[in-house]
mmCIF file of C-alpha atoms in Angstrom:
data_model
loop_
_atom_site.group_PDB
_atom_site.id
_atom_site.type_symbol
_atom_site.label_atom_id
_atom_site.label_comp_id
_atom_site.label_asym_id
_atom_site.label_seq_id
_atom_site.Cartn_x
_atom_site.Cartn_y
_atom_site.Cartn_z
ATOM 1 C CA UNK A 54 182.471 180.820 86.689
ATOM 2 C CA UNK A 55 181.012 181.656 90.100
ATOM 3 C CA UNK A 56 179.229 184.791 88.931
ATOM 4 C CA UNK A 57 181.261 186.974 91.294
ATOM 5 C CA UNK A 58 183.523 189.472 89.557
ATOM 6 C CA UNK A 59 186.520 191.274 90.963
ATOM 7 C CA UNK A 60 188.559 194.062 89.443
ATOM 8 C CA UNK A 61 191.359 194.563 88.869
ATOM 9 C CA UNK A 62 192.898 191.082 88.550
ATOM 10 C CA UNK A 63 196.369 192.344 89.322
ATOM 11 C CA UNK A 64 197.629 195.496 90.979
ATOM 12 C CA UNK A 65 201.195 196.647 91.518
ATOM 13 C CA UNK A 66 201.793 199.706 93.634
ATOM 14 C CA UNK A 67 204.294 201.292 95.992
ATOM 15 C CA UNK A 68 204.447 201.525 99.757
ATOM 16 C CA UNK A 69 202.425 204.376 101.190
ATOM 17 C CA UNK A 70 199.917 204.369 98.357
ATOM 18 C CA UNK A 71 196.158 203.757 98.441
ATOM 19 C CA UNK A 72 194.223 201.327 96.261
ATOM 20 C CA UNK A 73 190.596 200.319 95.798
ATOM 21 C CA UNK A 74 189.485 196.794 95.014
ATOM 22 C CA UNK A 75 186.041 196.220 93.586
ATOM 23 C CA UNK A 76 183.671 193.293 93.860
ATOM 24 C CA UNK A 77 180.342 192.638 92.151
ATOM 25 C CA UNK A 78 178.315 189.849 93.786
ATOM 26 C CA UNK A 79 176.207 187.263 91.999
ATOM 27 C CA UNK A 80 172.869 188.541 90.848
ATOM 28 C CA UNK A 81 170.440 188.321 93.768
ATOM 29 C CA UNK A 82 173.076 187.904 96.485
ATOM 30 C CA UNK A 83 172.843 190.423 99.298
ATOM 31 C CA UNK A 84 175.975 189.508 101.251
ATOM 32 C CA UNK A 85 179.560 190.302 100.347
ATOM 33 C CA UNK A 86 182.578 188.994 102.249
ATOM 34 C CA UNK A 87 186.212 190.031 101.895
ATOM 35 C CA UNK A 88 189.190 187.776 102.584
ATOM 36 C CA UNK A 89 192.945 188.165 102.454
ATOM 37 C CA UNK A 90 195.309 185.319 101.573
ATOM 38 C CA UNK A 91 199.017 185.828 102.169
ATOM 39 C CA UNK A 92 201.979 183.534 102.578
ATOM 40 C CA UNK A 93 202.567 184.782 106.139
ATOM 41 C CA UNK A 94 199.022 184.880 107.500
ATOM 42 C CA UNK A 95 197.238 182.311 105.374
ATOM 43 C CA UNK A 96 193.547 182.916 104.726
ATOM 44 C CA UNK A 97 191.921 185.566 106.881
ATOM 45 C CA UNK A 98 188.399 186.875 107.000
ATOM 46 C CA UNK A 99 188.300 190.658 106.783
ATOM 47 C CA UNK A 100 184.722 191.904 106.762
ATOM 48 C CA UNK A 101 181.112 191.002 105.880
ATOM 49 C CA UNK A 102 178.421 193.302 104.505
ATOM 50 C CA UNK A 103 174.775 192.478 104.125
ATOM 51 C CA UNK A 104 172.498 194.699 102.058
ATOM 52 C CA UNK A 105 174.674 197.731 102.613
ATOM 53 C CA UNK A 106 175.317 197.272 106.302
ATOM 54 C CA UNK A 107 178.402 195.948 108.033
ATOM 55 C CA UNK A 108 177.585 192.623 109.689
ATOM 56 C CA UNK A 109 180.865 191.298 110.974
ATOM 57 C CA UNK A 110 184.441 192.424 111.181
ATOM 58 C CA UNK A 111 187.406 190.087 111.265
ATOM 59 C CA UNK A 112 191.121 190.782 111.154
ATOM 60 C CA UNK A 113 190.792 193.966 109.154
ATOM 61 C CA UNK A 114 193.462 196.580 109.785
ATOM 62 C CA UNK A 115 192.495 200.155 110.595
ATOM 63 C CA UNK A 116 194.226 201.232 107.372
ATOM 64 C CA UNK A 117 191.652 199.176 105.482
ATOM 65 C CA UNK A 118 188.003 200.043 104.998
ATOM 66 C CA UNK A 119 185.127 198.682 102.980
ATOM 67 C CA UNK A 120 181.630 199.570 101.976
ATOM 68 C CA UNK A 121 178.734 198.064 100.096
ATOM 69 C CA UNK A 122 176.800 200.350 97.796
ATOM 70 C CA UNK A 123 173.033 200.444 97.048
ATOM 71 C CA UNK A 124 173.595 198.404 93.877
ATOM 72 C CA UNK A 125 175.256 195.815 96.193
ATOM 73 C CA UNK A 126 178.734 196.016 94.740
ATOM 74 C CA UNK A 127 181.459 196.431 97.313
ATOM 75 C CA UNK A 128 184.792 198.166 97.486
ATOM 76 C CA UNK A 129 187.749 197.437 99.732
ATOM 77 C CA UNK A 130 190.029 200.410 100.282
ATOM 78 C CA UNK A 131 193.599 199.806 101.377
ATOM 79 C CA UNK A 132 195.650 202.823 102.399
ATOM 80 C CA UNK A 133 199.192 203.575 103.598
ATOM 81 C CA UNK A 134 200.188 200.319 101.980
ATOM 82 C CA UNK A 135 203.025 198.270 103.408
ATOM 83 C CA UNK A 136 205.047 195.437 101.914
ATOM 84 C CA UNK A 137 203.160 193.007 104.125
ATOM 85 C CA UNK A 138 199.869 193.938 102.496
ATOM 86 C CA UNK A 139 200.923 192.059 99.374
ATOM 87 C CA UNK A 140 198.380 189.280 99.093
ATOM 88 C CA UNK A 141 195.499 187.807 97.168
ATOM 89 C CA UNK A 142 192.229 189.502 98.110
ATOM 90 C CA UNK A 143 189.055 187.523 97.554
ATOM 91 C CA UNK A 144 185.499 188.557 97.781
ATOM 92 C CA UNK A 145 182.616 186.143 98.063
ATOM 93 C CA UNK A 146 178.870 186.543 97.995
ATOM 94 C CA UNK A 147 175.884 184.675 99.348
ATOM 95 C CA UNK A 148 172.149 185.057 99.180
ATOM 96 C CA UNK A 149 171.306 185.910 102.766
ATOM 97 C CA UNK A 150 172.921 187.419 105.799
ATOM 98 C CA UNK A 151 173.379 184.307 107.902
ATOM 99 C CA UNK A 152 177.096 184.358 108.178
ATOM 100 C CA UNK A 153 178.646 181.022 107.414
ATOM 101 C CA UNK A 154 175.342 179.244 107.341
ATOM 102 C CA UNK A 155 175.023 179.161 103.589
ATOM 103 C CA UNK A 156 177.128 178.585 100.504
ATOM 104 C CA UNK A 157 179.480 181.376 99.534
ATOM 105 C CA UNK A 158 180.569 181.932 95.952
ATOM 106 C CA UNK A 159 184.070 183.284 95.481
ATOM 107 C CA UNK A 160 185.450 185.668 92.930
ATOM 108 C CA UNK A 161 188.770 185.018 91.184
ATOM 109 C CA UNK A 162 190.633 187.385 93.489
ATOM 110 C CA UNK A 163 192.771 190.493 93.081
ATOM 111 C CA UNK A 164 196.494 189.944 93.428
ATOM 112 C CA UNK A 165 198.117 192.951 95.074
ATOM 113 C CA UNK A 166 201.855 193.456 95.027
ATOM 114 C CA UNK A 167 203.297 196.305 97.084
ATOM 115 C CA UNK A 168 206.856 197.260 96.148
ATOM 116 C CA UNK B 31 191.538 182.908 120.194
ATOM 117 C CA UNK B 32 190.429 179.634 118.730
ATOM 118 C CA UNK B 33 193.104 177.461 117.155
ATOM 119 C CA UNK B 34 192.420 175.442 114.012
ATOM 120 C CA UNK B 35 194.882 172.784 112.957
ATOM 121 C CA UNK B 36 194.737 170.735 109.798
ATOM 122 C CA UNK B 37 196.581 167.538 109.076
ATOM 123 C CA UNK B 38 198.438 166.365 107.200
ATOM 124 C CA UNK B 39 199.956 169.536 105.758
ATOM 125 C CA UNK B 40 200.748 167.761 102.502
ATOM 126 C CA UNK B 41 199.333 164.681 100.834
ATOM 127 C CA UNK B 42 200.391 162.962 97.623
ATOM 128 C CA UNK B 43 197.942 160.455 96.203
ATOM 129 C CA UNK B 44 197.835 158.142 93.249
ATOM 130 C CA UNK B 45 194.715 158.601 91.156
ATOM 131 C CA UNK B 46 191.990 156.318 92.436
ATOM 132 C CA UNK B 47 193.184 156.303 96.042
ATOM 133 C CA UNK B 48 191.094 157.306 99.046
ATOM 134 C CA UNK B 49 192.207 159.762 101.708
ATOM 135 C CA UNK B 50 191.123 161.485 104.906
ATOM 136 C CA UNK B 51 191.915 165.053 105.884
ATOM 137 C CA UNK B 52 191.489 166.215 109.455
ATOM 138 C CA UNK B 53 190.586 169.539 111.069
ATOM 139 C CA UNK B 54 190.925 169.972 114.830
ATOM 140 C CA UNK B 55 189.684 173.047 116.664
ATOM 141 C CA UNK B 56 190.313 174.192 120.189
ATOM 142 C CA UNK B 57 186.909 175.488 121.266
ATOM 143 C CA UNK B 58 183.212 174.924 120.638
ATOM 144 C CA UNK B 59 182.034 176.460 117.385
ATOM 145 C CA UNK B 60 178.733 177.361 115.778
ATOM 146 C CA UNK B 61 179.693 176.366 112.273
ATOM 147 C CA UNK B 62 182.409 174.662 110.278
ATOM 148 C CA UNK B 63 183.015 174.803 106.565
ATOM 149 C CA UNK B 64 185.367 173.073 104.154
ATOM 150 C CA UNK B 65 186.786 174.852 101.106
ATOM 151 C CA UNK B 66 188.850 173.745 98.134
ATOM 152 C CA UNK B 67 191.317 176.036 96.383
ATOM 153 C CA UNK B 68 192.320 174.661 92.999
ATOM 154 C CA UNK B 69 195.849 175.062 91.595
ATOM 155 C CA UNK B 70 194.717 178.213 89.749
ATOM 156 C CA UNK B 71 193.627 179.844 92.980
ATOM 157 C CA UNK B 72 189.855 179.555 92.686
ATOM 158 C CA UNK B 73 188.114 178.938 96.006
ATOM 159 C CA UNK B 74 185.015 176.769 96.243
ATOM 160 C CA UNK B 75 182.827 176.237 99.263
ATOM 161 C CA UNK B 76 182.479 172.436 99.670
ATOM 162 C CA UNK B 77 180.482 171.831 102.833
ATOM 163 C CA UNK B 78 178.737 173.688 105.588
ATOM 164 C CA UNK B 79 178.841 171.084 108.357
ATOM 165 C CA UNK B 80 178.540 172.156 111.997
ATOM 166 C CA UNK B 81 177.800 168.545 112.965
ATOM 167 C CA UNK B 82 176.964 165.188 111.436
ATOM 168 C CA UNK B 83 177.852 163.833 108.017
ATOM 169 C CA UNK B 84 177.283 165.130 104.521
ATOM 170 C CA UNK B 85 178.131 163.718 101.126
ATOM 171 C CA UNK B 86 178.640 165.406 97.788
ATOM 172 C CA UNK B 87 179.701 162.999 95.067
ATOM 173 C CA UNK B 88 183.098 161.521 95.919
ATOM 174 C CA UNK B 89 183.562 163.905 98.813
ATOM 175 C CA UNK B 90 182.054 163.520 102.229
ATOM 176 C CA UNK B 91 182.588 165.250 105.544
ATOM 177 C CA UNK B 92 181.912 164.411 109.152
ATOM 178 C CA UNK B 93 182.047 166.805 112.081
ATOM 179 C CA UNK B 94 182.066 165.578 115.672
ATOM 180 C CA UNK B 95 181.452 168.859 117.439
ATOM 181 C CA UNK B 96 181.658 167.403 120.950
ATOM 182 C CA UNK B 97 185.170 166.155 120.222
ATOM 183 C CA UNK B 98 186.133 169.249 118.238
ATOM 184 C CA UNK B 99 187.169 167.765 114.946
ATOM 185 C CA UNK B 100 186.009 167.346 111.388
ATOM 186 C CA UNK B 101 187.092 164.928 108.691
ATOM 187 C CA UNK B 102 186.967 165.323 104.933
ATOM 188 C CA UNK B 103 187.013 162.117 102.910
ATOM 189 C CA UNK B 104 188.079 161.982 99.299
ATOM 190 C CA UNK B 105 187.230 158.718 97.580
ATOM 191 C CA UNK B 106 188.529 157.500 94.217
ATOM 192 C CA UNK B 107 190.653 160.626 93.925
ATOM 193 C CA UNK B 108 191.061 162.327 90.564
ATOM 194 C CA UNK B 109 193.685 164.771 89.356
ATOM 195 C CA UNK B 110 191.050 167.516 89.558
ATOM 196 C CA UNK B 111 190.991 167.016 93.336
ATOM 197 C CA UNK B 112 194.463 168.543 93.557
ATOM 198 C CA UNK B 113 194.770 171.819 95.397
ATOM 199 C CA UNK B 114 194.529 173.021 98.974
ATOM 200 C CA UNK B 115 191.708 172.101 101.307
ATOM 201 C CA UNK B 116 190.859 174.536 104.090
ATOM 202 C CA UNK B 117 188.540 174.193 107.011
ATOM 203 C CA UNK B 118 187.167 177.286 108.739
ATOM 204 C CA UNK B 119 185.286 177.521 112.006
ATOM 205 C CA UNK B 120 182.852 180.208 113.038
ATOM 206 C CA UNK B 121 182.121 181.292 116.577
ATOM 207 C CA UNK B 122 179.051 183.490 116.902
ATOM 208 C CA UNK B 123 180.383 185.124 120.060
ATOM 209 C CA UNK B 124 182.448 187.879 118.524
ATOM 210 C CA UNK B 125 181.519 186.877 114.962
ATOM 211 C CA UNK B 126 184.914 185.258 114.665
ATOM 212 C CA UNK B 127 185.854 183.146 111.648
ATOM 213 C CA UNK B 128 189.167 181.301 111.774
ATOM 214 C CA UNK B 129 190.796 179.285 109.013
ATOM 215 C CA UNK B 130 193.130 176.358 109.353
ATOM 216 C CA UNK B 131 196.447 176.320 107.554
ATOM 217 C CA UNK B 132 195.200 173.961 104.861
ATOM 218 C CA UNK B 133 196.153 170.550 103.503
ATOM 219 C CA UNK B 134 197.873 170.616 100.126
ATOM 220 C CA UNK B 135 196.796 167.613 98.031
ATOM 221 C CA UNK B 136 198.479 166.427 94.867
ATOM 222 C CA UNK B 137 196.812 163.631 92.930
ATOM 223 C CA UNK B 138 199.139 161.989 90.429
ATOM 224 C CA UNK B 139 197.794 160.304 87.274
#
């Protein structure tokens, strides 16, 4: 158990809908990262937050948004969902804000299926 | 953008065998990491290795940044080593992180 929790584990929804994925980092970690893993695109980095502020943005679509709250949990909002958004969404956390200079701990992922 | 290629795409090993996985990248990078995704989908960060060599138990990694490649060595493989191994490179200019396509490893008992 990495100490990172993600809810829900599974999500089935329809095209055009909006969903929210939640991530709670390990106790004491200030950084949260979001990733998408799909059969078509492989693993992609979406976005990085450190202590409530956006630090880096990757291949995140405009239909997607994220935020990190004062208690450090993070939410990834996906809207106007398309079939191609079906994927496994991971979050990870790390202690500091030095992107990719320290160990990240991954949650179990949320599997999203868009029908 | 930067290209990251991993080879081989698939690897089948007998338990106890040694193997080498390769990650080539097309541009200079600030950081490189190796990850393992087990058959149940859990991702684990193995190494942060922008250059040089590191060892962690039966796993070790070497990155030759000047020649734009990294190697992951698995020695005395065990069935628990099965899964997919990803490398990812980070370029500070643009805060760009790019993953390779992975090497799928199956270790047979």
